mmCIF file of C-alpha atoms and ligand atoms in Angstrom:
data_model
loop_
_atom_site.group_PDB
_atom_site.id
_atom_site.type_symbol
_atom_site.label_atom_id
_atom_site.label_comp_id
_atom_site.label_asym_id
_atom_site.label_seq_id
_atom_site.Cartn_x
_atom_site.Cartn_y
_atom_site.Cartn_z
ATOM 1 C CA UNK A 204 4.793 12.976 3.791
ATOM 2 C CA UNK A 205 2.341 15.542 2.288
ATOM 3 C CA UNK A 206 -0.788 14.557 0.349
ATOM 4 C CA UNK A 207 0.192 12.749 -2.861
ATOM 5 C CA UNK A 208 -1.349 12.437 -6.305
ATOM 6 C CA UNK A 209 -2.499 9.042 -7.592
ATOM 7 C CA UNK A 210 0.240 8.885 -10.246
ATOM 8 C CA UNK A 211 2.717 6.689 -8.373
ATOM 9 C CA UNK A 212 0.072 4.600 -6.588
ATOM 10 C CA UNK A 213 -1.655 3.741 -9.892
ATOM 11 C CA UNK A 214 1.644 2.799 -11.575
ATOM 12 C CA UNK A 215 2.429 0.405 -8.710
ATOM 13 C CA UNK A 216 -1.144 -0.927 -8.622
ATOM 14 C CA UNK A 217 -1.196 -1.587 -12.370
ATOM 15 C CA UNK A 218 2.117 -3.403 -12.275
ATOM 16 C CA UNK A 219 1.287 -5.230 -9.051
ATOM 17 C CA UNK A 220 -2.170 -6.450 -10.113
ATOM 18 C CA UNK A 221 -4.077 -4.845 -7.250
ATOM 19 C CA UNK A 222 -6.323 -1.781 -6.791
ATOM 20 C CA UNK A 223 -6.324 1.165 -4.393
ATOM 21 C CA UNK A 224 -9.530 1.815 -2.455
ATOM 22 C CA UNK A 225 -11.204 5.184 -2.963
ATOM 23 C CA UNK A 226 -13.459 5.713 0.027
ATOM 24 C CA UNK A 227 -15.962 8.558 0.329
ATOM 25 C CA UNK A 228 -15.543 10.751 3.394
ATOM 26 C CA UNK A 229 -18.044 13.081 5.033
ATOM 27 C CA UNK A 230 -16.936 13.532 8.648
ATOM 28 C CA UNK A 231 -14.181 12.884 11.166
ATOM 29 C CA UNK A 232 -15.291 9.422 12.283
ATOM 30 C CA UNK A 233 -15.418 8.126 8.710
ATOM 31 C CA UNK A 234 -11.931 9.505 7.996
ATOM 32 C CA UNK A 235 -10.562 8.039 11.224
ATOM 33 C CA UNK A 236 -12.119 4.609 10.647
ATOM 34 C CA UNK A 237 -10.739 4.378 7.102
ATOM 35 C CA UNK A 238 -7.265 5.667 7.898
ATOM 36 C CA UNK A 239 -6.884 3.521 11.023
ATOM 37 C CA UNK A 240 -7.486 0.410 8.915
ATOM 38 C CA UNK A 241 -5.041 1.550 6.220
ATOM 39 C CA UNK A 242 -2.400 2.436 8.802
ATOM 40 C CA UNK A 243 -2.523 -1.013 10.422
ATOM 41 C CA UNK A 244 -2.264 -2.635 6.981
ATOM 42 C CA UNK A 245 0.248 -0.184 5.480
ATOM 43 C CA UNK A 246 -2.055 0.444 2.520
ATOM 44 C CA UNK A 247 -2.159 3.429 0.121
ATOM 45 C CA UNK A 248 -5.424 5.361 0.242
ATOM 46 C CA UNK A 249 -7.619 7.645 -1.798
ATOM 47 C CA UNK A 250 -10.029 9.694 0.309
ATOM 48 C CA UNK A 251 -12.697 11.185 -1.904
ATOM 49 C CA UNK A 252 -15.100 14.034 -1.370
ATOM 50 C CA UNK A 253 -18.279 14.541 -3.380
ATOM 51 C CA UNK A 254 -20.098 17.791 -4.098
ATOM 52 C CA UNK A 255 -22.589 16.658 -1.442
ATOM 53 C CA UNK A 256 -19.812 16.063 1.091
ATOM 54 C CA UNK A 257 -18.410 19.562 0.502
ATOM 55 C CA UNK A 258 -21.897 21.003 0.990
ATOM 56 C CA UNK A 259 -22.422 18.935 4.154
ATOM 57 C CA UNK A 260 -19.102 19.238 5.946
ATOM 58 C CA UNK A 261 -17.465 22.291 4.319
ATOM 59 C CA UNK A 262 -14.409 22.129 2.047
ATOM 60 C CA UNK A 263 -11.940 23.475 4.612
ATOM 61 C CA UNK A 264 -13.018 21.111 7.403
ATOM 62 C CA UNK A 265 -12.602 18.108 5.105
ATOM 63 C CA UNK A 266 -9.182 19.208 3.811
ATOM 64 C CA UNK A 267 -7.915 19.822 7.348
ATOM 65 C CA UNK A 268 -9.255 16.472 8.591
ATOM 66 C CA UNK A 269 -7.571 14.653 5.716
ATOM 67 C CA UNK A 270 -4.333 16.560 6.344
ATOM 68 C CA UNK A 271 -4.561 15.430 9.980
ATOM 69 C CA UNK A 272 -4.946 11.841 8.781
ATOM 70 C CA UNK A 273 -1.805 12.192 6.646
ATOM 71 C CA UNK A 274 0.101 13.522 9.653
ATOM 72 C CA UNK A 275 -1.190 10.784 11.960
ATOM 73 C CA UNK A 276 -0.597 7.861 9.602
ATOM 74 C CA UNK A 277 2.371 8.870 7.416
ATOM 75 C CA UNK A 278 0.645 6.995 4.579
ATOM 76 C CA UNK A 279 0.544 8.037 0.926
ATOM 77 C CA UNK A 280 -2.968 9.533 0.780
ATOM 78 C CA UNK A 281 -4.554 11.285 -2.208
ATOM 79 C CA UNK A 282 -7.415 13.737 -1.655
ATOM 80 C CA UNK A 283 -9.784 13.405 -4.595
ATOM 81 C CA UNK A 284 -12.907 15.237 -5.793
ATOM 82 C CA UNK A 285 -15.544 12.597 -6.586
ATOM 83 C CA UNK A 286 -17.901 13.355 -9.509
ATOM 84 C CA UNK A 287 -16.842 16.956 -10.085
ATOM 85 C CA UNK A 288 -19.916 18.367 -11.857
ATOM 86 C CA UNK A 289 -18.241 21.323 -13.632
ATOM 87 C CA UNK A 290 -14.982 23.229 -14.203
ATOM 88 C CA UNK A 291 -15.661 25.678 -11.350
ATOM 89 C CA UNK A 292 -15.991 22.934 -8.709
ATOM 90 C CA UNK A 293 -12.828 21.224 -9.982
ATOM 91 C CA UNK A 294 -10.971 24.565 -9.919
ATOM 92 C CA UNK A 295 -12.107 25.253 -6.336
ATOM 93 C CA UNK A 296 -10.750 21.868 -5.239
ATOM 94 C CA UNK A 297 -7.485 22.257 -7.172
ATOM 95 C CA UNK A 298 -6.991 25.728 -5.648
ATOM 96 C CA UNK A 299 -8.080 24.416 -2.261
ATOM 97 C CA UNK A 300 -5.569 21.617 -1.660
ATOM 98 C CA UNK A 301 -6.926 18.517 -3.460
ATOM 99 C CA UNK A 302 -4.336 16.408 -5.302
ATOM 100 C CA UNK A 303 -6.779 14.724 -7.680
ATOM 101 C CA UNK A 304 -10.123 15.658 -9.245
ATOM 102 C CA UNK A 305 -12.734 13.861 -11.245
ATOM 103 C CA UNK A 306 -14.609 15.786 -13.901
ATOM 104 C CA UNK A 307 -17.766 13.834 -14.591
ATOM 105 C CA UNK A 308 -18.882 14.762 -18.073
ATOM 106 C CA UNK A 309 -20.320 11.300 -18.658
ATOM 107 C CA UNK A 310 -23.902 12.504 -19.057
ATOM 108 C CA UNK A 311 -22.890 15.158 -21.650
ATOM 109 C CA UNK A 312 -22.716 14.611 -25.397
ATOM 110 C CA UNK A 313 -19.287 13.150 -26.311
ATOM 111 C CA UNK A 314 -17.725 16.343 -27.690
ATOM 112 C CA UNK A 315 -18.924 18.377 -24.687
ATOM 113 C CA UNK A 316 -17.481 15.767 -22.319
ATOM 114 C CA UNK A 317 -14.148 16.119 -24.146
ATOM 115 C CA UNK A 318 -14.244 19.921 -24.037
ATOM 116 C CA UNK A 319 -14.921 20.264 -20.297
ATOM 117 C CA UNK A 320 -12.535 17.424 -19.382
ATOM 118 C CA UNK A 321 -9.727 18.968 -21.457
ATOM 119 C CA UNK A 322 -10.293 22.339 -19.781
ATOM 120 C CA UNK A 323 -10.040 20.764 -16.307
ATOM 121 C CA UNK A 324 -6.919 18.774 -17.293
ATOM 122 C CA UNK A 325 -5.146 21.925 -18.522
ATOM 123 C CA UNK A 326 -5.826 23.757 -15.274
ATOM 124 C CA UNK A 327 -5.134 20.744 -13.036
ATOM 125 C CA UNK A 328 -1.848 19.769 -14.681
ATOM 126 C CA UNK A 329 -0.611 23.352 -14.466
ATOM 127 C CA UNK A 330 -1.123 23.005 -10.695
ATOM 128 C CA UNK A 331 0.342 19.499 -10.217
ATOM 129 C CA UNK A 332 -3.079 17.839 -9.827
ATOM 130 C CA UNK A 333 -4.219 14.693 -11.652
ATOM 131 C CA UNK A 334 -7.598 14.189 -13.349
ATOM 132 C CA UNK A 335 -10.053 11.302 -13.696
ATOM 133 C CA UNK A 336 -12.543 11.441 -16.574
ATOM 134 C CA UNK A 337 -15.572 9.238 -17.243
ATOM 135 C CA UNK A 338 -16.966 7.629 -20.378
ATOM 136 C CA UNK A 339 -20.235 5.709 -20.264
ATOM 137 C CA UNK A 340 -22.982 6.279 -17.708
ATOM 138 C CA UNK A 341 -23.761 4.259 -14.614
ATOM 139 C CA UNK A 342 -27.317 3.692 -13.420
ATOM 140 C CA UNK A 343 -28.120 5.188 -10.022
ATOM 141 C CA UNK A 344 -27.511 8.536 -8.419
ATOM 142 C CA UNK A 345 -24.336 10.532 -9.040
ATOM 143 C CA UNK A 346 -24.786 13.478 -6.688
ATOM 144 C CA UNK A 347 -27.901 15.247 -7.960
ATOM 145 C CA UNK A 348 -27.997 13.419 -11.285
ATOM 146 C CA UNK A 349 -30.249 10.363 -11.267
ATOM 147 C CA UNK A 350 -29.676 8.058 -14.232
ATOM 148 C CA UNK A 351 -32.546 5.705 -15.030
ATOM 149 C CA UNK A 352 -31.680 2.051 -15.647
ATOM 150 C CA UNK A 353 -32.602 2.283 -19.326
ATOM 151 C CA UNK A 354 -30.405 5.339 -19.878
ATOM 152 C CA UNK A 355 -27.275 3.844 -18.395
ATOM 153 C CA UNK A 356 -24.861 2.849 -21.114
ATOM 154 C CA UNK A 357 -21.710 0.797 -21.204
ATOM 155 C CA UNK A 358 -18.456 2.463 -22.209
ATOM 156 C CA UNK A 359 -17.741 2.048 -25.921
ATOM 157 C CA UNK A 360 -14.165 0.745 -26.221
ATOM 158 C CA UNK A 361 -13.705 2.361 -29.630
ATOM 159 C CA UNK A 362 -14.008 5.824 -27.990
ATOM 160 C CA UNK A 363 -11.446 5.466 -25.210
ATOM 161 C CA UNK A 364 -8.204 6.149 -27.107
ATOM 162 C CA UNK A 365 -9.663 9.243 -28.711
ATOM 163 C CA UNK A 366 -11.022 10.463 -25.358
ATOM 164 C CA UNK A 367 -7.795 9.920 -23.428
ATOM 165 C CA UNK A 368 -5.578 11.394 -26.154
ATOM 166 C CA UNK A 369 -7.690 14.480 -26.721
ATOM 167 C CA UNK A 370 -8.346 15.260 -23.052
ATOM 168 C CA UNK A 371 -5.032 14.231 -21.459
ATOM 169 C CA UNK A 372 -6.751 12.591 -18.456
ATOM 170 C CA UNK A 373 -4.640 10.542 -16.043
ATOM 171 C CA UNK A 374 -7.249 7.837 -15.384
ATOM 172 C CA UNK A 375 -10.613 6.831 -16.813
ATOM 173 C CA UNK A 376 -13.810 5.671 -15.123
ATOM 174 C CA UNK A 377 -15.733 3.216 -17.284
ATOM 175 C CA UNK A 378 -19.215 1.708 -17.153
ATOM 176 C CA UNK A 379 -19.203 -2.111 -17.226
ATOM 177 C CA UNK A 380 -22.322 -2.855 -15.182
ATOM 178 C CA UNK A 381 -21.621 -1.399 -11.743
ATOM 179 C CA UNK A 382 -23.939 1.307 -10.410
ATOM 180 C CA UNK A 383 -24.204 3.652 -7.462
ATOM 181 C CA UNK A 384 -26.102 3.037 -4.246
ATOM 182 C CA UNK A 385 -27.363 -0.061 -2.440
ATOM 183 C CA UNK A 386 -29.799 -1.282 -5.109
ATOM 184 C CA UNK A 387 -27.604 -2.224 -8.037
ATOM 185 C CA UNK A 388 -29.614 -5.134 -9.367
ATOM 186 C CA UNK A 389 -33.297 -5.983 -9.204
ATOM 187 C CA UNK A 390 -34.369 -8.844 -6.885
ATOM 188 C CA UNK A 391 -33.752 -12.104 -8.724
ATOM 189 C CA UNK A 392 -31.376 -10.450 -11.199
ATOM 190 C CA UNK A 393 -27.926 -12.038 -11.425
ATOM 191 C CA UNK A 394 -25.104 -9.512 -10.927
ATOM 192 C CA UNK A 395 -22.932 -9.340 -14.020
ATOM 193 C CA UNK A 396 -19.994 -7.220 -15.106
ATOM 194 C CA UNK A 397 -18.832 -6.798 -18.707
ATOM 195 C CA UNK A 398 -15.248 -8.007 -18.337
ATOM 196 C CA UNK A 399 -15.068 -8.191 -22.134
ATOM 197 C CA UNK A 400 -15.427 -4.385 -22.258
ATOM 198 C CA UNK A 401 -12.763 -3.950 -19.579
ATOM 199 C CA UNK A 402 -10.392 -6.193 -21.544
ATOM 200 C CA UNK A 403 -11.108 -4.360 -24.782
ATOM 201 C CA UNK A 404 -10.533 -0.978 -23.105
ATOM 202 C CA UNK A 405 -7.227 -2.079 -21.574
ATOM 203 C CA UNK A 406 -6.006 -3.458 -24.914
ATOM 204 C CA UNK A 407 -6.570 -0.028 -26.425
ATOM 205 C CA UNK A 408 -4.984 1.769 -23.456
ATOM 206 C CA UNK A 409 -2.028 -0.388 -22.392
ATOM 207 C CA UNK A 410 -0.731 0.498 -18.919
ATOM 208 C CA UNK A 411 -3.474 3.096 -18.384
ATOM 209 C CA UNK A 412 -5.317 3.116 -15.011
ATOM 210 C CA UNK A 413 -9.033 2.343 -15.105
ATOM 211 C CA UNK A 414 -11.500 3.301 -12.373
ATOM 212 C CA UNK A 415 -14.598 1.436 -11.194
ATOM 213 C CA UNK A 416 -17.375 3.464 -9.608
ATOM 214 C CA UNK A 417 -20.395 1.956 -7.902
ATOM 215 C CA UNK A 418 -18.343 -0.914 -6.516
ATOM 216 C CA UNK A 419 -19.941 -1.569 -3.134
ATOM 217 C CA UNK A 420 -20.872 -5.176 -2.488
ATOM 218 C CA UNK A 421 -23.777 -4.317 -0.163
ATOM 219 C CA UNK A 422 -22.757 -6.887 2.434
ATOM 220 C CA UNK A 423 -26.043 -8.615 3.476
ATOM 221 C CA UNK A 424 -24.964 -8.829 7.136
ATOM 222 C CA UNK A 425 -25.284 -5.040 7.440
ATOM 223 C CA UNK A 426 -28.634 -4.742 5.695
ATOM 224 C CA UNK A 427 -29.909 -7.546 7.961
ATOM 225 C CA UNK A 428 -28.592 -5.745 11.036
ATOM 226 C CA UNK A 429 -30.210 -2.458 9.978
ATOM 227 C CA UNK A 430 -33.532 -4.246 9.580
ATOM 228 C CA UNK A 431 -33.116 -6.241 12.809
ATOM 229 C CA UNK A 432 -32.724 -3.008 14.758
ATOM 230 C CA UNK A 433 -35.694 -1.077 13.445
ATOM 231 C CA UNK A 434 -34.731 -0.381 9.837
ATOM 232 C CA UNK A 435 -36.882 -1.111 6.822
ATOM 233 C CA UNK A 436 -34.550 -1.603 3.866
ATOM 234 C CA UNK A 437 -35.770 -3.632 0.905
ATOM 235 C CA UNK A 438 -33.501 -6.457 -0.287
ATOM 236 C CA UNK A 439 -30.344 -4.945 -1.735
ATOM 237 C CA UNK A 440 -27.825 -6.509 -4.107
ATOM 238 C CA UNK A 441 -24.305 -5.253 -4.787
ATOM 239 C CA UNK A 442 -21.273 -6.302 -6.810
ATOM 240 C CA UNK A 443 -19.966 -9.736 -5.786
ATOM 241 C CA UNK A 444 -16.535 -9.341 -4.228
ATOM 242 C CA UNK A 445 -14.926 -11.995 -6.406
ATOM 243 C CA UNK A 446 -15.765 -9.851 -9.460
ATOM 244 C CA UNK A 447 -14.044 -6.859 -7.872
ATOM 245 C CA UNK A 448 -11.011 -8.992 -6.991
ATOM 246 C CA UNK A 449 -10.807 -10.049 -10.615
ATOM 247 C CA UNK A 450 -11.105 -6.438 -11.844
ATOM 248 C CA UNK A 451 -8.320 -5.421 -9.428
ATOM 249 C CA UNK A 452 -5.941 -7.915 -11.050
ATOM 250 C CA UNK A 453 -6.761 -6.387 -14.454
ATOM 251 C CA UNK A 454 -6.403 -2.704 -15.468
ATOM 252 C CA UNK A 455 -8.622 -1.422 -12.654
ATOM 253 C CA UNK A 456 -6.402 0.588 -10.274
ATOM 254 C CA UNK A 457 -9.070 2.504 -8.295
ATOM 255 C CA UNK A 458 -12.240 1.019 -6.815
ATOM 256 C CA UNK A 459 -14.839 3.414 -5.366
ATOM 257 C CA UNK A 460 -16.681 2.442 -2.201
ATOM 258 C CA UNK A 461 -19.234 4.530 -0.364
ATOM 259 C CA UNK A 462 -22.487 2.607 0.167
ATOM 260 C CA UNK A 463 -20.774 -0.233 2.079
ATOM 261 C CA UNK A 464 -19.364 2.322 4.536
ATOM 262 C CA UNK A 465 -22.784 3.921 4.979
ATOM 263 C CA UNK A 466 -24.374 0.533 5.664
ATOM 264 C CA UNK A 467 -21.686 -0.535 8.147
ATOM 265 C CA UNK A 468 -21.918 2.766 10.019
ATOM 266 C CA UNK A 469 -25.703 2.874 10.135
ATOM 267 C CA UNK A 470 -25.947 -0.771 11.232
ATOM 268 C CA UNK A 471 -23.541 -0.116 14.117
ATOM 269 C CA UNK A 472 -25.428 2.987 15.260
ATOM 270 C CA UNK A 473 -28.817 1.257 15.053
ATOM 271 C CA UNK A 474 -27.499 -1.697 17.047
ATOM 272 C CA UNK A 475 -25.964 0.541 19.685
ATOM 273 C CA UNK A 476 -29.079 2.684 20.079
ATOM 274 C CA UNK A 477 -31.365 -0.362 20.234
ATOM 275 C CA UNK A 478 -29.236 -1.920 22.958
ATOM 276 C CA UNK A 479 -28.662 1.314 24.878
ATOM 277 C CA UNK A 480 -31.896 3.270 24.494
ATOM 278 C CA UNK A 481 -31.137 5.655 27.355
ATOM 279 C CA UNK A 482 -27.734 6.806 26.027
ATOM 280 C CA UNK A 483 -27.452 10.196 24.400
ATOM 281 C CA UNK A 484 -23.728 11.008 24.268
ATOM 282 C CA UNK A 485 -22.848 10.955 20.513
ATOM 283 C CA UNK A 486 -19.374 9.636 21.326
ATOM 284 C CA UNK A 487 -20.951 6.464 22.649
ATOM 285 C CA UNK A 488 -22.614 5.515 19.361
ATOM 286 C CA UNK A 489 -20.067 7.100 17.006
ATOM 287 C CA UNK A 490 -17.299 4.983 18.505
ATOM 288 C CA UNK A 491 -18.769 1.631 17.371
ATOM 289 C CA UNK A 492 -19.696 3.328 14.075
ATOM 290 C CA UNK A 493 -16.049 4.276 13.556
ATOM 291 C CA UNK A 494 -14.950 0.751 14.507
ATOM 292 C CA UNK A 495 -17.438 -0.665 11.974
ATOM 293 C CA UNK A 496 -15.938 1.552 9.249
ATOM 294 C CA UNK A 497 -12.461 0.338 10.201
ATOM 295 C CA UNK A 498 -13.624 -3.292 10.000
ATOM 296 C CA UNK A 499 -15.238 -2.781 6.618
ATOM 297 C CA UNK A 500 -12.162 -1.050 5.166
ATOM 298 C CA UNK A 501 -9.842 -3.722 6.599
ATOM 299 C CA UNK A 502 -11.920 -6.365 4.834
ATOM 300 C CA UNK A 503 -11.880 -4.431 1.540
ATOM 301 C CA UNK A 504 -8.122 -3.831 1.621
ATOM 302 C CA UNK A 505 -7.207 -7.423 2.450
ATOM 303 C CA UNK A 506 -9.898 -9.495 0.737
ATOM 304 C CA UNK A 507 -10.950 -7.366 -2.246
ATOM 305 C CA UNK A 508 -8.371 -4.749 -3.262
ATOM 306 C CA UNK A 509 -5.167 -6.601 -2.353
ATOM 307 C CA UNK A 510 -3.327 -3.364 -1.520
ATOM 308 C CA UNK A 511 -2.208 -4.275 2.017
ATOM 309 C CA UNK A 512 1.518 -3.729 2.486
ATOM 310 C CA UNK A 513 1.700 -1.604 -0.682
ATOM 311 C CA UNK A 514 2.011 1.900 0.843
HETATM 312 O O1 G3H B 195 -21.121 8.401 -6.243
HETATM 313 C C1 G3H B 195 -21.619 8.980 -5.291
HETATM 314 C C2 G3H B 195 -21.022 8.835 -3.941
HETATM 315 O O2 G3H B 195 -21.545 7.715 -3.273
HETATM 316 C C3 G3H B 195 -21.200 10.097 -3.165
HETATM 317 O O3 G3H B 195 -22.520 10.237 -2.776
HETATM 318 O O4 G3H B 195 -23.148 12.491 -3.618
HETATM 319 O O5 G3H B 195 -24.429 11.385 -1.755
HETATM 320 O O6 G3H B 195 -22.110 12.254 -1.358
HETATM 321 P P1 G3H B 195 -23.100 11.692 -2.354
HETATM 322 P P1 13P B 196 -21.152 2.769 -4.225
HETATM 323 O O1 13P B 196 -22.457 3.462 -4.101
HETATM 324 O O2 13P B 196 -21.301 1.448 -4.907
HETATM 325 O O3 13P B 196 -20.433 2.656 -2.927
HETATM 326 O O4 13P B 196 -20.223 3.660 -5.217
HETATM 327 C C1 13P B 196 -19.543 4.772 -4.720
HETATM 328 C C2 13P B 196 -18.952 5.592 -5.824
HETATM 329 O O5 13P B 196 -18.829 5.196 -6.955
HETATM 330 C C3 13P B 196 -18.488 6.933 -5.472
HETATM 331 O O6 13P B 196 -18.072 7.651 -6.588
HETATM 332 ZN ZN1 ZN B 197 -19.124 7.232 -8.368
#
């Protein structure tokens, strides 16, 4: 099976009351860890590449690694551009083998967001590629764009029909209280998501797939391990997994996870290096890192997303 778009996987996810995991990939071990978990669980997958990942690993290397994963697993896998910053980057990914792109115009004035999103949709659809748009801004860092807490804004449900109709997007990322990175809430702050906004959005867009960014749960075990083995991370709070499970049963069809993978990988490498200080073969510490990624993704697929057996 070649790379697929998200069209069919979102239709099944919406109807089945589960979500597909969209995991950020930056190198071979991350791709292998994620796809090994999905293969064992027969789960559909979205592997997503940010502007930063393309700069780090090179577009062609990432496409070829993901194509290798498709060949090795036989799973339905979509290759997605995460937070496309402009038309040119989206075009380069559409021309270069991606099956899905996100154009992130969420920090632009509304009409400018519509204009750039519509332009990307026209080009993408002419090439058989699907498009994710975004309305509302998340706090945290989206590639080079840092959004201060006070400037983050929830999606306004009364804009979504107009946005989707005028742009033609295939899915929509909304802001309901998630944010990027490991520090989503201040110490002492109670994590909360605006399920009322999600419900209102899905009433206005029946059957339409919604995307949640910034959905890592920042599993404390990994932060503790990082700190136990020489790290110095302040207390971090993520999105409680029961909230993500609930969102997955609603209109949310795609849940983005990056920070949890970073934490799992870094914790495994720190532990390995602390316990084997004389080792210097990268394969020795990247192997447990890859296994940690596989464990994390297995947990997400089974306990959070509910997409095991749905490939
Ligand atoms: O939303 C951002 C993703 O976690 C990707 O992060 O831009 O550092 O690759 P990055
Ligand atoms: P996290 O930082 O919560 O993992 O979010 C990742 C994300 O939204 C990628 O687009
Ligand atoms: Zn994101």
